[in-house]
CSV table of C-alpha atoms and ligand atoms in Angstrom, one decimal:
chain,number,residue,atom,x,y,z
W,299,MET,CA,43.7,-14.3,-2.0
W,300,LEU,CA,47.0,-14.5,-4.4
W,301,ARG,CA,47.7,-11.2,-5.8
W,302,ARG,CA,50.2,-10.9,-8.6
W,303,LEU,CA,51.2,-7.9,-10.6
W,304,SER,CA,51.6,-8.4,-14.0
W,305,ILE,CA,53.5,-5.9,-16.2
W,306,ALA,CA,53.4,-6.2,-19.9
W,307,VAL,CA,54.7,-3.8,-22.6
W,308,ALA,CA,52.7,-3.8,-25.8
W,309,GLY,CA,53.8,-1.5,-28.7
W,310,GLY,CA,55.9,0.6,-26.4
W,311,LEU,CA,53.0,1.3,-24.0
W,312,LEU,CA,53.4,0.0,-20.5
W,313,LEU,CA,50.3,-2.1,-19.4
W,314,VAL,CA,50.1,-2.8,-15.8
W,315,SER,CA,47.2,-4.6,-14.3
W,316,ALA,CA,46.7,-6.3,-11.1
W,317,VAL,CA,45.9,-9.8,-11.4
W,318,ALA,CA,44.1,-11.6,-8.6
W,319,GLY,CA,43.1,-15.0,-8.2
W,320,CYS,CA,42.1,-17.5,-5.4
W,321,GLY,CA,44.1,-20.5,-6.2
W,322,GLY,CA,43.0,-20.5,-9.7
W,323,ASP,CA,45.4,-21.5,-12.5
W,324,ASP,CA,46.4,-18.1,-13.9
W,325,GLY,CA,44.2,-16.3,-11.6
W,326,ALA,CA,41.2,-14.1,-13.1
W,327,ALA,CA,41.9,-11.3,-15.4
W,328,GLY,CA,42.0,-7.8,-13.3
W,329,GLY,CA,40.0,-4.7,-13.6
W,330,GLY,CA,36.7,-6.3,-12.2
W,331,SER,CA,34.2,-3.4,-12.3
W,332,SER,CA,31.8,-5.0,-9.7
W,333,GLY,CA,31.5,-6.0,-6.0
W,334,GLY,CA,33.7,-9.0,-6.5
W,335,GLY,CA,36.4,-7.6,-4.1
W,336,ASP,CA,39.7,-6.6,-5.2
W,337,ASP,CA,40.3,-7.4,-9.0
W,338,LYS,CA,38.3,-10.6,-8.9
W,339,ILE,CA,36.0,-11.2,-12.0
W,340,THR,CA,32.5,-11.4,-11.1
W,341,LEU,CA,30.3,-13.6,-13.3
W,342,GLY,CA,26.4,-13.5,-13.1
W,343,PHE,CA,24.9,-16.7,-14.3
W,344,ALA,CA,21.0,-17.4,-14.6
W,345,GLN,CA,20.4,-21.1,-14.9
W,346,VAL,CA,17.3,-22.7,-16.4
W,347,GLY,CA,16.3,-24.7,-13.2
W,348,ALA,CA,17.1,-28.1,-11.9
W,349,GLU,CA,14.9,-30.1,-14.1
W,350,SER,CA,17.2,-33.1,-15.0
W,351,GLY,CA,20.3,-35.0,-14.2
W,352,TRP,CA,22.0,-33.0,-17.2
W,353,ARG,CA,21.2,-29.7,-15.6
W,354,THR,CA,22.5,-30.7,-12.4
W,355,ALA,CA,25.7,-31.8,-13.9
W,356,ASN,CA,25.9,-28.6,-15.8
W,357,THR,CA,25.4,-26.3,-12.6
W,358,LYS,CA,28.2,-28.5,-11.0
W,359,SER,CA,30.4,-27.9,-13.9
W,360,ILE,CA,29.9,-24.1,-13.9
W,361,GLU,CA,30.1,-23.7,-10.2
W,362,GLU,CA,33.3,-25.8,-9.9
W,363,SER,CA,34.9,-24.2,-12.8
W,364,ALA,CA,34.0,-20.6,-11.6
W,365,ALA,CA,35.8,-21.6,-8.4
W,366,THR,CA,38.9,-23.0,-10.1
W,367,ALA,CA,39.0,-19.8,-12.1
W,368,GLY,CA,39.0,-17.6,-9.0
W,369,PHE,CA,35.8,-15.8,-10.1
W,370,GLU,CA,33.0,-14.6,-7.9
W,371,LEU,CA,30.0,-16.4,-9.1
W,372,LYS,CA,26.6,-15.0,-8.4
W,373,PHE,CA,24.2,-18.0,-9.5
W,374,VAL,CA,20.5,-17.7,-9.8
W,375,ASP,CA,18.2,-20.8,-10.6
W,376,GLY,CA,15.7,-19.7,-12.9
W,377,GLN,CA,13.3,-22.7,-11.9
W,378,GLY,CA,12.2,-22.9,-15.4
W,379,LYS,CA,10.7,-19.5,-15.7
W,380,GLN,CA,12.0,-16.8,-18.4
W,381,GLU,CA,10.7,-14.1,-16.2
W,382,ASN,CA,12.8,-15.3,-13.2
W,383,GLN,CA,15.9,-15.4,-15.6
W,384,ILE,CA,15.4,-11.8,-16.9
W,385,LYS,CA,14.9,-10.5,-13.3
W,386,ALA,CA,18.2,-12.2,-12.5
W,387,ILE,CA,20.0,-10.5,-15.6
W,388,ARG,CA,18.6,-7.1,-14.6
W,389,ASN,CA,20.0,-7.7,-11.0
W,390,PHE,CA,23.3,-8.6,-12.4
W,391,ILE,CA,23.3,-5.2,-14.5
W,392,THR,CA,22.4,-3.3,-11.2
W,393,GLN,CA,25.4,-5.0,-9.3
W,394,ARG,CA,27.7,-4.3,-12.1
W,395,VAL,CA,28.9,-7.7,-12.6
W,396,ASP,CA,31.8,-8.1,-15.2
W,397,VAL,CA,30.4,-10.7,-17.3
W,398,ILE,CA,26.5,-12.2,-17.6
W,399,ALA,CA,26.2,-15.9,-18.8
W,400,PHE,CA,22.9,-17.8,-19.0
W,401,SER,CA,21.3,-20.8,-20.5
W,402,PRO,CA,17.9,-19.3,-22.0
W,403,VAL,CA,15.1,-21.5,-20.9
W,404,VAL,CA,13.3,-20.7,-24.1
W,405,GLU,CA,14.4,-19.1,-27.7
W,406,SER,CA,12.2,-16.1,-27.7
W,407,GLY,CA,11.9,-12.9,-25.7
W,408,TRP,CA,15.3,-11.9,-24.8
W,409,ASP,CA,16.1,-8.7,-26.8
W,410,THR,CA,14.7,-6.2,-24.3
W,411,VAL,CA,16.9,-7.4,-21.5
W,412,LEU,CA,19.8,-8.2,-23.3
W,413,LYS,CA,19.9,-4.6,-24.9
W,414,GLU,CA,19.8,-3.1,-21.5
W,415,ALA,CA,22.9,-5.4,-20.5
W,416,LYS,CA,24.5,-4.0,-23.8
W,417,ASP,CA,23.7,-0.5,-22.9
W,418,ALA,CA,25.3,-1.0,-19.6
W,419,GLY,CA,28.3,-2.2,-21.4
W,420,ILE,CA,28.2,-5.5,-19.6
W,421,PRO,CA,29.0,-8.6,-22.0
W,422,VAL,CA,26.7,-11.6,-22.4
W,423,ILE,CA,27.6,-15.3,-23.0
W,424,LEU,CA,25.0,-17.6,-24.1
W,425,THR,CA,25.6,-21.2,-23.0
W,426,ASP,CA,23.8,-24.5,-23.6
W,427,ARG,CA,20.9,-23.0,-25.4
W,428,ALA,CA,20.5,-20.4,-28.1
W,429,ILE,CA,17.9,-17.5,-28.6
W,430,ASP,CA,16.2,-16.7,-31.8
W,431,SER,CA,17.0,-12.8,-32.0
W,432,PRO,CA,18.5,-11.8,-35.3
W,433,ASP,CA,20.6,-9.2,-33.3
W,434,THR,CA,23.6,-11.2,-32.6
W,435,SER,CA,25.4,-8.1,-31.2
W,436,LEU,CA,23.4,-8.8,-28.0
W,437,TYR,CA,26.0,-11.5,-26.9
W,438,LYS,CA,29.6,-12.2,-27.3
W,439,THR,CA,29.2,-15.9,-28.1
W,440,PHE,CA,27.0,-18.9,-27.8
W,441,ILE,CA,28.8,-22.2,-26.4
W,442,GLY,CA,26.5,-25.3,-26.7
W,443,SER,CA,25.7,-28.3,-28.8
W,444,ASP,CA,24.0,-28.5,-32.2
W,445,PHE,CA,20.7,-29.8,-31.3
W,446,VAL,CA,19.4,-30.3,-34.9
W,447,GLU,CA,22.4,-32.6,-35.5
W,448,GLU,CA,21.4,-34.6,-32.2
W,449,GLY,CA,18.1,-35.1,-33.6
W,450,LYS,CA,19.4,-36.3,-36.8
W,451,LYS,CA,21.9,-38.7,-35.3
W,452,ALA,CA,18.7,-40.1,-33.6
W,453,GLY,CA,16.9,-40.4,-36.6
W,454,GLU,CA,19.9,-42.1,-38.5
W,455,TRP,CA,20.1,-44.8,-36.0
W,456,LEU,CA,16.5,-45.4,-36.4
W,457,VAL,CA,16.6,-45.6,-40.3
W,458,LYS,CA,19.6,-48.1,-40.0
W,459,GLU,CA,17.8,-50.1,-37.2
W,460,TYR,CA,14.8,-50.7,-39.5
W,461,GLN,CA,16.8,-50.9,-42.9
W,462,GLY,CA,15.0,-53.3,-45.3
W,463,LYS,CA,11.8,-53.7,-43.3
W,464,THR,CA,8.6,-52.5,-44.7
W,465,ASP,CA,6.1,-52.6,-42.1
W,466,THR,CA,5.0,-49.4,-40.3
W,467,VAL,CA,7.1,-48.1,-37.5
W,468,ASN,CA,5.0,-46.3,-35.0
W,469,ILE,CA,6.9,-43.8,-33.0
W,470,VAL,CA,5.9,-41.6,-29.9
W,471,GLU,CA,7.9,-38.6,-29.0
W,472,LEU,CA,8.5,-37.1,-25.8
W,473,GLN,CA,9.6,-33.7,-26.4
W,474,GLY,CA,11.6,-31.2,-24.1
W,475,SER,CA,10.1,-28.1,-22.5
W,476,PRO,CA,8.1,-25.9,-25.0
W,477,GLY,CA,9.9,-23.3,-26.7
W,478,ALA,CA,13.3,-24.4,-25.6
W,479,ALA,CA,15.8,-24.6,-28.5
W,480,PRO,CA,17.0,-28.4,-27.8
W,481,ALA,CA,13.0,-29.3,-28.0
W,482,ASN,CA,12.5,-27.3,-31.4
W,483,ASP,CA,15.8,-28.6,-32.9
W,484,ARG,CA,15.8,-32.2,-31.8
W,485,LYS,CA,12.4,-32.6,-33.1
W,486,ALA,CA,13.1,-30.9,-36.3
W,487,GLY,CA,16.4,-32.7,-36.9
W,488,PHE,CA,14.9,-36.2,-36.2
W,489,ALA,CA,11.9,-35.4,-38.4
W,490,ASP,CA,14.1,-34.4,-41.3
W,491,VAL,CA,15.9,-37.6,-41.2
W,492,ILE,CA,12.7,-40.0,-41.0
W,493,LYS,CA,10.7,-38.2,-43.5
W,494,ALA,CA,12.7,-40.0,-46.2
W,495,ASP,CA,10.8,-43.1,-45.3
W,496,PRO,CA,7.0,-43.1,-45.2
W,497,LYS,CA,7.1,-46.4,-43.0
W,498,PHE,CA,8.1,-44.1,-40.0
W,499,LYS,CA,5.1,-42.5,-38.5
W,500,VAL,CA,5.1,-40.5,-35.4
W,501,VAL,CA,1.5,-41.3,-34.0
W,502,ALA,CA,2.0,-39.1,-30.7
W,503,SER,CA,4.2,-36.3,-29.9
W,504,GLN,CA,3.9,-34.4,-26.4
W,505,THR,CA,6.1,-32.4,-24.0
W,506,GLY,CA,7.5,-34.3,-20.9
W,507,GLN,CA,9.0,-31.0,-19.8
W,508,PHE,CA,12.6,-32.7,-19.7
W,509,THR,CA,11.7,-34.6,-16.5
W,510,ARG,CA,11.1,-38.0,-15.2
W,511,THR,CA,7.8,-37.5,-13.8
W,512,ASP,CA,6.4,-35.9,-16.6
W,513,GLY,CA,7.9,-38.3,-19.1
W,514,LYS,CA,6.3,-41.1,-17.2
W,515,ALA,CA,3.0,-39.5,-16.9
W,516,VAL,CA,2.8,-38.8,-20.7
W,517,MET,CA,4.1,-42.2,-21.7
W,518,GLU,CA,1.4,-43.8,-19.5
W,519,THR,CA,-1.2,-41.7,-21.8
W,520,PHE,CA,0.5,-42.8,-25.0
W,521,LEU,CA,0.6,-46.4,-23.8
W,522,LYS,CA,-3.4,-46.0,-23.2
W,523,SER,CA,-4.1,-44.3,-26.5
W,524,GLN,CA,-1.7,-46.0,-28.9
W,525,PRO,CA,-2.4,-49.7,-29.7
W,526,ASP,CA,0.8,-50.4,-31.3
W,527,ILE,CA,3.9,-48.4,-30.4
W,528,ASP,CA,7.3,-49.6,-31.7
W,529,VAL,CA,9.6,-46.7,-30.8
W,530,LEU,CA,9.9,-43.9,-28.2
W,531,TYR,CA,12.2,-41.0,-29.0
W,532,ALA,CA,12.7,-39.0,-26.0
W,533,HIS,CA,14.3,-35.8,-26.3
W,534,ASN,CA,16.4,-36.2,-23.1
W,535,ASP,CA,17.2,-39.4,-20.8
W,536,ASP,CA,15.3,-38.3,-18.0
W,537,MET,CA,12.0,-38.4,-19.7
W,538,GLY,CA,13.1,-41.8,-21.2
W,539,LEU,CA,13.8,-43.1,-17.7
W,540,GLY,CA,10.4,-42.1,-16.7
W,541,ALA,CA,8.8,-43.7,-19.7
W,542,ILE,CA,10.7,-47.0,-18.8
W,543,GLU,CA,8.9,-47.1,-15.5
W,544,ALA,CA,5.5,-46.7,-17.4
W,545,ILE,CA,6.3,-49.2,-20.1
W,546,GLU,CA,7.4,-51.8,-17.2
W,547,ALA,CA,4.1,-51.1,-15.4
W,548,ALA,CA,2.1,-51.9,-18.4
W,549,GLY,CA,4.0,-55.3,-18.6
W,550,LYS,CA,6.0,-54.5,-21.6
W,551,LYS,CA,9.8,-54.7,-22.0
W,552,PRO,CA,11.6,-51.5,-22.5
W,553,GLY,CA,14.2,-51.8,-25.4
W,554,THR,CA,12.7,-54.9,-26.7
W,555,ASP,CA,8.8,-54.4,-27.2
W,556,ILE,CA,9.3,-50.6,-27.5
W,557,LYS,CA,12.8,-49.4,-28.7
W,558,ILE,CA,14.0,-46.2,-27.1
W,559,ILE,CA,16.1,-43.4,-28.2
W,560,THR,CA,17.1,-40.8,-25.9
W,561,VAL,CA,19.7,-37.8,-25.8
W,562,ASP,CA,22.0,-36.6,-23.1
W,563,ALA,CA,23.9,-39.8,-21.9
W,564,VAL,CA,23.9,-39.0,-18.1
W,565,LYS,CA,24.9,-41.8,-15.9
W,566,ASP,CA,21.3,-43.0,-15.4
W,567,GLY,CA,20.6,-43.1,-18.9
W,568,MET,CA,23.9,-45.0,-19.7
W,569,THR,CA,22.9,-47.6,-17.1
W,570,ALA,CA,19.7,-48.1,-18.7
W,571,LEU,CA,21.4,-48.3,-22.0
W,572,ALA,CA,23.9,-50.8,-20.7
W,573,ASP,CA,21.1,-52.8,-19.3
W,574,GLY,CA,19.3,-52.9,-22.7
W,575,LYS,CA,16.4,-50.8,-21.6
W,576,ILE,CA,17.3,-47.9,-24.1
W,577,ASN,CA,18.8,-48.7,-27.4
W,578,PHE,CA,20.7,-45.7,-28.5
W,579,ILE,CA,21.7,-42.5,-26.9
W,580,VAL,CA,22.9,-39.4,-28.4
W,581,GLU,CA,25.4,-37.5,-26.2
W,582,CYS,CA,25.0,-33.8,-25.1
W,583,SER,CA,27.8,-32.7,-23.0
W,584,PRO,CA,26.7,-30.6,-20.0
W,585,LEU,CA,30.5,-30.0,-19.0
W,586,LEU,CA,30.6,-26.6,-20.5
W,587,GLY,CA,32.0,-24.9,-17.2
W,588,PRO,CA,35.9,-24.8,-18.1
W,589,GLN,CA,35.2,-23.5,-21.7
W,590,LEU,CA,32.8,-20.9,-20.4
W,591,MET,CA,35.3,-19.7,-17.7
W,592,ASP,CA,38.0,-19.3,-20.5
W,593,LEU,CA,35.8,-17.3,-22.6
W,594,VAL,CA,34.7,-15.0,-19.5
W,595,LYS,CA,38.4,-14.5,-19.1
W,596,LYS,CA,38.9,-13.5,-22.9
W,597,VAL,CA,35.8,-11.4,-22.9
W,598,LYS,CA,36.7,-9.6,-19.8
W,599,ALA,CA,40.3,-8.8,-21.2
W,600,GLY,CA,38.6,-7.5,-24.2
W,601,GLU,CA,39.7,-10.2,-26.6
W,602,THR,CA,38.0,-11.3,-29.8
W,603,ILE,CA,36.2,-14.6,-29.5
W,604,PRO,CA,34.3,-16.7,-31.9
W,605,GLN,CA,30.7,-16.0,-32.2
W,606,ARG,CA,29.7,-19.7,-31.9
W,607,VAL,CA,31.7,-22.3,-29.8
W,608,LEU,CA,30.3,-25.9,-30.7
W,609,THR,CA,30.8,-28.7,-27.9
W,610,GLU,CA,32.1,-32.1,-29.0
W,611,GLU,CA,29.9,-35.0,-28.4
W,612,THR,CA,29.4,-38.5,-29.7
W,613,THR,CA,26.7,-41.5,-29.5
W,614,PHE,CA,26.5,-44.7,-27.6
W,615,THR,CA,25.2,-48.2,-28.2
W,616,PRO,CA,24.7,-50.5,-25.2
W,617,GLU,CA,28.0,-52.0,-25.8
W,618,GLN,CA,29.8,-48.5,-25.8
W,619,ALA,CA,27.9,-47.7,-22.6
W,620,LYS,CA,29.2,-50.6,-20.8
W,621,GLU,CA,32.8,-49.7,-21.8
W,622,ALA,CA,32.2,-45.7,-20.9
W,623,LEU,CA,30.3,-46.1,-17.6
W,624,PRO,CA,33.2,-46.7,-15.3
W,625,ASN,CA,34.9,-43.4,-16.4
W,626,ARG,CA,31.7,-41.3,-16.8
W,627,LYS,CA,32.0,-37.9,-15.1
W,628,TYR,CA,28.2,-37.4,-15.0
P,155,GZL,C1,20.5,-29.4,-23.5
P,155,GZL,C2,20.0,-28.9,-22.3
P,155,GZL,C3,18.8,-30.0,-22.1
P,155,GZL,C4,19.0,-31.4,-21.7
P,155,GZL,C5,18.1,-31.7,-20.7
P,155,GZL,O1,21.8,-28.6,-23.9
P,155,GZL,O2,19.6,-27.9,-22.6
P,155,GZL,O3,18.1,-29.5,-20.9
P,155,GZL,O4,19.1,-32.2,-23.0
P,155,GZL,C6,17.9,-30.4,-20.0
P,155,GZL,O5,18.4,-32.9,-20.2
P,155,GZL,O6,16.9,-30.4,-19.2
């Protein structure tokens, strides 16, 4: 345990704080008010679950960044259930962690527990997914992607792909988990763009729970119920990859007979893109760990932080995927 005494003079007032870190770059801010041992910052994190490759990469980023920052991380896997996340947040409050962060599995139903954290004087940071509460005093900031924009990017690619064509384009959609911000917003952004041209018709839209298994099963029902599918829009790579299995089992060529657009850009998705089985991927970065730890430090030190921290991301075609794959971190 590296222990440094930092002395700062601000406005004539001498501030002395013990800074302790375990091998981190600048160690954690001092003054932890919880069981983190010495002055280590204790972060309570309630994760959605382990539903997709994106989530695995996100969890890895958070765990590695917390270790690098020298924080004590109390990590709970919500297993896809809001009640588990709420229970974890209540436990973090009882344990008097310094900061609570979580990725809300759904947008609604958080006000009560976040009010409890606020009343306990424990700051909360939203990561990855937003909540629909109008009371923004319940959390310090939301760090994550603009999912509406991601849906729009998917729609814009499709509009360009079918520029000048007049035949009807039959689209099936694999939605993310019900009530989740990325599912609601990716659907809304995509619909907002394609509504401009009546040839685009979403003939079936159903949740695939962001998982490969469900994506495959729902695509099997689409293939049985829809005589003519031109395009699949899947809210994440994992459902798209499951759908590819169903499409191939039905004797069709994914990426050719049925064009596929997905979101995330995890390695397996990028590999299918490079192989021409997916046609376009909108990136959604899971590597939120370093920025999150920086925000935790600032919040613990009482610094003002922006209410919204937007993550930077791009899009990929098959050619771009071939170039990016060798250096892909996840
Ligand atoms: C997006 C994230 C979504 C991913 C899915 O930020 O919440 O959840 O797109 C993941 O792969 O399951």
